Amino acid sequence: MAAKIPRVPVREQDPQVRARNFEEVCLGYNAQEAMLEASRCLNCKNPRCVGACPVSVKIPQFIAQVASGDFDAAARIISEDSSLPSVCGRVCPQETQCEGSCILGIKGEPVAIGKLERFVADTSLAKGGVKVECAPANGHKVAVIGSGPAGLACAGDLAKMGYDVTIFEALHKPGGVLEYGIPEFRLPKEKIVAAEIASVKALGVKIEANVVAGRTVTVDSLLDSEGFSAVFIASGAGLPKFMGIPGENLNGVFSANEFLTRNNLMRAYDEEYLTPVYHGHKVVVVGGGNVAMDAARTALRLGAEVTVVYRRTENELPARKEEVHHAKEEGVVFAMLTNPVEILGTEKGWVNGIRCIRMELGEPDASGRRSPVPVEGSEFEIEADSVIMALGTSPNPMIARTTAGLATNRRGCIEADADGATSREGVFAGGDAVTGAATVILAMGAGRKAAAAIDRFLSEKDARSSRA
């Protein structure tokens, strides 16, 4: 029966309408649609979807509750493993994780697990969210550096265990990449991000903003003089990468980080705010990941003509297929097998074009993808008055440099084991600060593992003290 029901489509804004506003693209399921889609689930005895979820949400159990119409029960089940379900339901790459492992996807379309999670979480948020009981206070203080997905997930789990948790955030609003990196049309800030952060704070987690770790406080000072028993570093990877080609210092060249941060955190896209952002009329975005799609679609909404330049083919684009599909629908142009070699400028120092070279795919590189090779004599120019570099990010080295005994690797990432333990006792790390730029859900998974490891570390430390 379930396999014969086609996947229930999700309502979306019309592409021509949404390309000129910052309202959410996907409108989600209503109750009837959610129950019908949930009825497709086979409730497998050995659910592959759970094993593919970085935070191990009990997917068949919550979907069974949706199918029966008990949305409150479904929300309680999700809340056992996820602190940010409304976020995950929107931005997780389900197609390569839970949905990518769904048995129905072998011969047809997988269950829309992400859209169902979003429906359940949004329905719960509208009613005030799930009330979670925390264990009694255990007397330990834990500091979390960074209020992005890894920090929030770790802090939420620790608070449930009875720890006194304080998150230190460098910017004036919490949320990290959720707040400043992902556009409003993919992840509404007040409706979703702020509401889910409020749910974490309701567990007793304290958030101190405008605290720059490595400057305002250090890991050493938190452990040695502030009374914290452990520290979790979840500072993300906010240092942008550039190509090192001529012209990158011209006016009108941005990193995607700067461009998205100014639009999100400062609401520069809103004419009522006094923080406008220069975006140009013909924008070239260099890169093919989700951040590149976010930057391209944001520039489009600001009124620009946008071209995405990527050195491989569309098959190798690392961005989610849904995001690429939405970008094309909205009018973003894709120039595949194209690599920039120089950004051209005017006498006054402003961008007025970008010189590129055609590429072809050669032998596979270390990641298994075929390496792009320049085609000799194929250089050409693309008209542009702004260029946005979306080439990935690396961790800011300030925390590692100001923490005694904290090892990093050649990429500047903090070295940590599978549970987040670093070379410094009592200091744990996870998310993009360890892996480099990755996904929200992988960061959350790292935060949950670190919370469990911190609990084990402090419990063992207490046991040793009691025996002494």
XYZ file of C-alpha atoms in Angstrom:
468
model
C 0.000 0.000 0.000
C 2.648 2.515 1.102
C 4.828 1.921 -1.931
C 1.883 2.623 -4.277
C 1.230 6.091 -2.884
C 3.257 8.673 -4.841
C 5.407 11.089 -2.862
C 3.302 14.059 -1.810
C 4.644 17.214 -3.524
C 5.518 20.229 -1.400
C 3.980 23.605 -2.144
C 6.422 26.369 -3.107
C 6.332 30.037 -4.084
C 6.216 30.660 -7.820
C 9.817 31.083 -9.065
C 9.179 34.431 -10.739
C 7.583 35.803 -7.565
C 10.092 34.467 -5.042
C 13.063 35.659 -7.117
C 12.166 39.170 -6.001
C 11.434 38.599 -2.305
C 13.160 37.138 0.745
C 10.180 35.103 1.941
C 10.567 31.366 2.374
C 10.601 29.396 -0.884
C 9.146 26.134 0.414
C 5.722 26.422 2.060
C 5.795 22.980 3.660
C 3.063 20.402 4.272
C -0.285 20.929 5.912
C -1.651 18.288 8.304
C -3.473 16.297 5.639
C -0.465 16.251 3.309
C 1.881 15.270 6.150
C -0.311 12.367 7.255
C -0.598 11.088 3.688
C 3.162 11.283 3.121
C 3.838 9.629 6.487
C 1.596 6.721 5.493
C 4.157 5.841 2.796
C 6.716 4.797 5.424
C 7.260 1.019 5.589
C 8.334 1.193 9.269
C 11.324 -1.047 8.500
C 12.566 -3.391 11.235
C 16.140 -2.323 10.464
C 15.662 1.325 9.426
C 18.602 2.406 7.314
C 17.427 6.010 7.577
C 18.276 6.191 11.293
C 21.806 4.964 10.723
C 22.272 7.635 8.056
C 21.143 10.466 10.361
C 24.113 12.155 12.085
C 22.033 12.775 15.232
C 20.182 9.418 15.083
C 16.617 10.746 15.131
C 14.117 7.890 15.640
C 12.654 8.404 12.194
C 10.169 5.512 11.812
C 8.756 6.163 15.284
C 8.077 9.849 14.723
C 6.690 9.233 11.239
C 4.296 6.594 12.625
C 2.935 9.220 15.021
C 2.475 11.675 12.144
C 0.560 9.044 10.164
C -1.785 8.550 13.132
C -2.263 12.299 13.558
C -0.484 12.566 16.933
C 1.847 15.426 16.066
C 2.678 16.193 19.709
C 3.979 12.658 20.226
C 6.010 12.949 17.034
C 7.593 16.190 18.315
C 8.503 14.574 21.637
C 10.249 11.718 19.833
C 12.274 14.090 17.629
C 13.223 16.266 20.633
C 14.996 13.308 22.256
C 17.757 13.562 19.646
C 17.546 16.963 17.947
C 17.699 20.451 19.439
C 16.995 22.142 16.093
C 14.378 20.117 14.183
C 12.791 23.045 12.326
C 16.262 24.024 11.115
C 17.204 20.483 10.117
C 13.930 19.967 8.296
C 14.878 22.889 6.062
C 18.625 22.771 5.458
C 19.813 19.174 6.004
C 20.962 17.317 2.860
C 18.395 14.579 3.390
C 18.908 13.280 -0.122
C 22.383 12.021 0.816
C 21.518 10.992 4.376
C 18.191 9.707 5.730
C 16.203 9.918 2.502
C 19.173 8.656 0.515
C 19.017 5.460 2.589
C 15.220 5.011 2.467
C 14.300 1.615 1.051
C 11.499 3.165 -1.022
C 14.112 5.197 -2.891
C 15.621 2.096 -4.514
C 12.818 1.747 -7.056
C 10.892 4.955 -6.503
C 10.875 8.072 -4.375
C 11.935 7.990 -0.721
C 9.724 9.198 2.094
C 9.998 12.991 2.475
C 11.594 12.666 5.906
C 12.925 16.215 5.998
C 9.615 17.801 5.084
C 7.840 15.687 7.702
C 10.373 16.710 10.357
C 9.835 20.331 9.410
C 6.040 19.974 9.652
C 6.214 18.346 13.082
C 8.744 20.843 14.443
C 6.926 23.901 13.101
C 3.613 22.633 14.470
C 5.242 22.127 17.859
C 6.937 25.556 17.841
C 3.608 27.216 17.103
C 2.271 25.655 20.323
C 5.267 26.653 22.434
C 7.559 23.715 21.701
C 8.272 20.511 23.599
C 8.760 20.897 27.344
C 11.855 18.868 28.241
C 12.700 17.783 31.778
C 16.346 18.274 32.741
C 18.293 16.207 35.272
C 19.046 17.846 38.642
C 22.009 20.241 38.702
C 25.269 18.317 39.119
C 27.477 21.242 40.166
C 29.619 21.420 37.013
C 29.911 24.449 34.714
C 30.680 23.884 31.033
C 31.597 26.642 28.571
C 30.667 26.416 24.903
C 32.446 28.727 22.454
C 30.168 29.504 19.520
C 26.379 29.440 19.219
C 26.119 27.727 15.858
C 24.611 24.265 15.332
C 27.457 22.354 17.032
C 27.446 24.641 20.069
C 23.668 24.647 20.430
C 23.426 20.854 20.105
C 26.170 20.291 22.677
C 24.765 22.876 25.082
C 21.243 21.454 24.825
C 22.338 17.903 25.571
C 24.554 18.996 28.482
C 21.750 21.066 30.000
C 19.441 18.044 29.884
C 22.106 16.126 31.830
C 22.148 18.728 34.615
C 25.156 20.835 33.627
C 25.324 24.614 34.063
C 26.087 25.680 30.480
C 27.136 29.077 29.152
C 27.594 29.747 25.436
C 29.974 32.550 24.440
C 29.130 34.129 21.074
C 31.381 36.626 19.260
C 28.599 38.424 17.390
C 25.664 40.306 18.860
C 23.088 37.681 17.898
C 23.365 33.933 18.528
C 22.967 31.271 15.884
C 26.263 31.292 14.009
C 25.841 30.142 10.426
C 22.093 29.696 11.035
C 21.776 33.421 11.696
C 24.283 34.981 9.324
C 25.206 32.341 6.732
C 21.931 30.901 5.415
C 19.557 33.326 3.667
C 16.147 34.268 5.040
C 14.362 32.626 2.111
C 15.825 29.261 3.124
C 15.815 29.691 6.888
C 13.615 32.402 8.479
C 15.492 34.085 11.325
C 12.780 35.212 13.754
C 10.208 32.530 13.016
C 12.624 29.577 13.143
C 16.199 30.353 14.254
C 15.277 32.620 17.162
C 12.464 30.288 18.228
C 14.689 27.207 18.298
C 17.434 29.069 20.168
C 14.780 30.098 22.694
C 13.978 26.396 23.158
C 17.640 25.714 23.985
C 17.691 28.637 26.422
C 14.521 27.255 28.050
C 16.665 24.286 29.145
C 18.679 26.714 31.261
C 21.464 27.421 28.773
C 22.870 30.961 29.095
C 24.172 32.833 26.040
C 26.634 35.730 26.365
C 26.978 37.689 23.121
C 29.798 40.030 22.007
C 32.410 37.779 23.629
C 35.354 37.081 21.331
C 37.139 33.909 22.388
C 40.868 34.486 22.199
C 40.410 38.162 23.017
C 37.600 38.913 25.494
C 38.103 35.510 27.119
C 40.448 32.605 26.480
C 40.005 28.880 26.935
C 42.721 29.038 29.586
C 40.937 31.756 31.560
C 37.615 29.892 31.415
C 39.224 26.769 32.881
C 41.708 28.369 35.259
C 39.867 31.352 36.687
C 36.201 31.281 35.648
C 35.298 27.991 37.325
C 34.402 25.977 34.221
C 35.072 22.239 34.382
C 35.248 21.747 30.604
C 35.147 23.753 27.387
C 33.630 22.829 24.028
C 35.005 24.802 21.066
C 32.369 25.181 18.354
C 33.626 28.345 16.723
C 32.981 27.196 13.167
C 35.005 28.034 10.088
C 34.499 31.666 9.212
C 37.797 32.524 7.511
C 37.106 32.810 3.760
C 39.325 31.380 1.040
C 40.317 33.161 -2.153
C 41.903 31.962 -5.396
C 44.982 34.167 -5.345
C 44.343 35.463 -8.865
C 44.989 39.045 -10.034
C 42.226 41.520 -9.259
C 40.902 40.011 -6.033
C 41.635 43.286 -4.221
C 39.353 45.320 -6.496
C 36.259 47.096 -5.185
C 33.262 44.877 -5.792
C 34.983 41.592 -4.862
C 33.428 39.892 -1.840
C 33.802 36.662 0.005
C 30.467 34.874 0.214
C 30.806 35.056 4.014
C 30.906 38.841 4.010
C 28.125 39.149 1.456
C 25.744 36.799 3.269
C 26.596 38.115 6.735
C 25.849 41.702 5.758
C 22.557 40.661 4.198
C 21.464 38.402 7.051
C 22.831 39.814 10.280
C 22.471 43.467 9.300
C 19.355 43.029 7.131
C 21.102 44.952 4.388
C 18.520 43.699 1.891
C 15.776 45.628 3.748
C 15.420 49.230 2.551
C 14.225 50.300 6.009
C 17.623 49.398 7.505
C 20.632 51.710 7.286
C 23.091 49.020 6.258
C 22.871 48.730 2.451
C 25.179 46.319 0.654
C 26.806 46.909 -2.720
C 25.901 44.000 -4.968
C 26.380 45.151 -8.542
C 24.087 44.675 -11.519
C 25.992 41.801 -13.154
C 27.305 39.449 -10.485
C 29.572 36.446 -10.949
C 29.646 33.877 -8.142
C 32.686 31.597 -8.144
C 32.027 28.163 -6.619
C 29.497 25.348 -6.705
C 28.538 24.551 -3.118
C 25.490 25.468 -1.060
C 27.104 28.751 -0.023
C 27.577 29.646 -3.684
C 23.885 28.941 -4.337
C 22.910 31.060 -1.318
C 25.058 33.973 -2.497
C 23.800 33.724 -6.079
C 20.139 33.585 -5.100
C 20.590 36.462 -2.635
C 22.230 38.672 -5.284
C 19.403 37.779 -7.677
C 16.818 38.935 -5.133
C 18.668 42.219 -4.776
C 18.097 42.835 -8.479
C 21.288 41.552 -10.115
C 21.838 39.320 -13.130
C 23.789 36.380 -11.731
C 26.154 33.833 -13.255
C 27.620 30.949 -11.274
C 31.067 29.912 -12.511
C 32.187 26.367 -11.685
C 35.231 24.484 -12.950
C 33.577 21.056 -13.183
C 30.300 19.842 -14.722
C 26.858 20.024 -13.157
C 27.183 16.379 -12.116
C 30.030 17.343 -9.778
C 28.303 20.340 -8.200
C 28.576 19.839 -4.416
C 25.454 21.912 -3.733
C 22.156 20.193 -2.924
C 20.215 19.325 -6.064
C 17.183 21.116 -4.646
C 19.155 24.349 -4.294
C 20.552 24.109 -7.826
C 17.052 23.407 -9.157
C 15.627 26.406 -7.304
C 18.451 28.665 -8.518
C 17.826 27.694 -12.144
C 14.080 28.198 -11.769
C 14.716 31.701 -10.433
C 16.981 32.716 -13.305
C 20.553 32.098 -12.159
C 22.819 31.241 -15.121
C 25.391 28.438 -14.737
C 28.728 28.476 -16.573
C 30.130 24.961 -16.163
C 33.694 23.823 -16.909
C 34.809 27.411 -16.406
C 37.572 28.718 -14.147
C 38.496 32.363 -13.417
C 42.077 33.448 -14.100
C 41.804 37.204 -13.514
C 39.312 39.783 -12.255
C 39.347 42.844 -14.486
C 39.056 46.371 -13.137
C 38.569 50.000 -14.092
C 41.138 52.753 -13.598
C 39.301 53.719 -10.405
C 39.680 50.234 -8.970
C 36.215 48.753 -9.513
C 35.380 45.375 -11.046
C 34.324 45.511 -14.699
C 34.709 41.906 -15.794
C 36.242 38.515 -15.141
C 38.570 36.579 -17.448
C 38.005 32.815 -17.451
C 39.359 29.724 -19.140
C 37.478 26.659 -20.380
C 38.131 23.419 -18.529
C 37.822 19.729 -19.295
C 37.754 16.814 -16.879
C 40.899 14.724 -16.574
C 41.851 11.976 -14.147
C 40.162 11.637 -10.711
C 41.717 13.615 -7.836
C 42.173 12.493 -4.210
C 38.432 12.911 -3.539
C 37.509 10.646 -6.439
C 36.232 13.486 -8.610
C 37.807 13.970 -12.024
C 40.285 16.836 -11.923
C 39.518 19.833 -14.134
C 42.250 20.638 -16.670
C 42.526 23.990 -18.529
C 41.892 23.978 -22.277
C 44.776 25.837 -23.894
C 43.806 28.985 -25.794
C 40.198 29.009 -24.539
C 40.221 32.167 -22.449
C 37.176 34.435 -22.598
C 35.616 37.249 -20.575
C 32.340 37.546 -18.687
C 30.888 40.998 -18.084
C 30.607 41.731 -14.365
C 30.658 44.611 -11.895
C 30.826 42.376 -8.810
C 32.432 39.024 -8.007
C 31.555 36.844 -5.018
C 34.070 34.169 -4.016
C 32.360 31.087 -2.537
C 35.337 28.739 -2.325
C 35.028 27.407 1.180
C 36.266 28.538 4.569
C 38.728 27.570 7.276
C 38.712 28.096 11.066
C 39.924 31.381 12.497
C 43.288 30.565 14.143
C 42.824 32.960 17.078
C 41.393 30.424 19.545
C 44.068 27.823 18.866
C 46.852 30.410 19.131
C 45.634 31.593 22.530
C 45.075 28.132 24.047
C 48.026 26.345 25.629
C 48.589 22.800 24.396
C 45.884 22.796 21.721
C 47.027 20.986 18.579
C 45.917 21.934 15.059
C 46.521 20.339 11.671
C 48.044 21.816 8.524
C 44.650 23.236 7.490
C 44.367 25.164 10.748
C 41.608 22.915 12.083
C 41.661 21.846 15.736
C 42.707 18.220 16.118
C 40.108 16.144 17.974
C 39.163 12.491 18.187
C 35.819 11.012 17.144
C 34.253 12.145 20.435
C 35.659 15.663 20.263
C 38.488 15.302 22.795
C 41.487 17.504 21.957
C 45.140 17.414 23.025
C 44.266 19.625 26.009
C 42.545 17.833 28.905
C 39.068 19.179 29.531
C 38.904 20.870 26.133
C 36.681 19.400 23.432
C 35.962 20.634 19.907
C 33.595 19.799 17.078
C 31.864 20.980 13.946
C 33.557 23.116 11.310
C 36.341 24.128 13.738
C 37.525 20.510 13.467
C 36.387 19.365 10.023
C 36.454 22.589 8.052
C 33.277 23.801 6.382
C 30.603 21.077 6.419
C 26.838 20.772 6.982
C 24.596 21.916 9.834
C 23.570 18.374 10.727
C 27.149 17.056 10.814
C 28.036 19.896 13.182
C 25.064 18.974 15.367
C 26.167 15.353 15.391
C 29.632 16.429 16.532
C 28.085 18.561 19.264
C 26.041 15.640 20.576
C 29.054 13.315 20.604
C 31.091 15.922 22.467
C 28.336 16.397 25.068
C 28.358 12.668 25.808
C 32.166 12.681 25.967
C 32.214 15.674 28.319
C 29.727 13.918 30.577
C 31.903 10.790 30.662
C 35.048 12.850 31.303
C 33.568 14.763 34.229
C 31.820 11.707 35.683
C 35.094 9.776 35.651
C 36.888 12.762 37.162
C 34.313 12.912 39.971
C 34.678 9.162 40.548
C 38.462 9.478 40.868
C 38.072 12.375 43.313
C 35.658 10.424 45.476
C 38.096 7.481 45.654
C 41.070 9.689 46.555
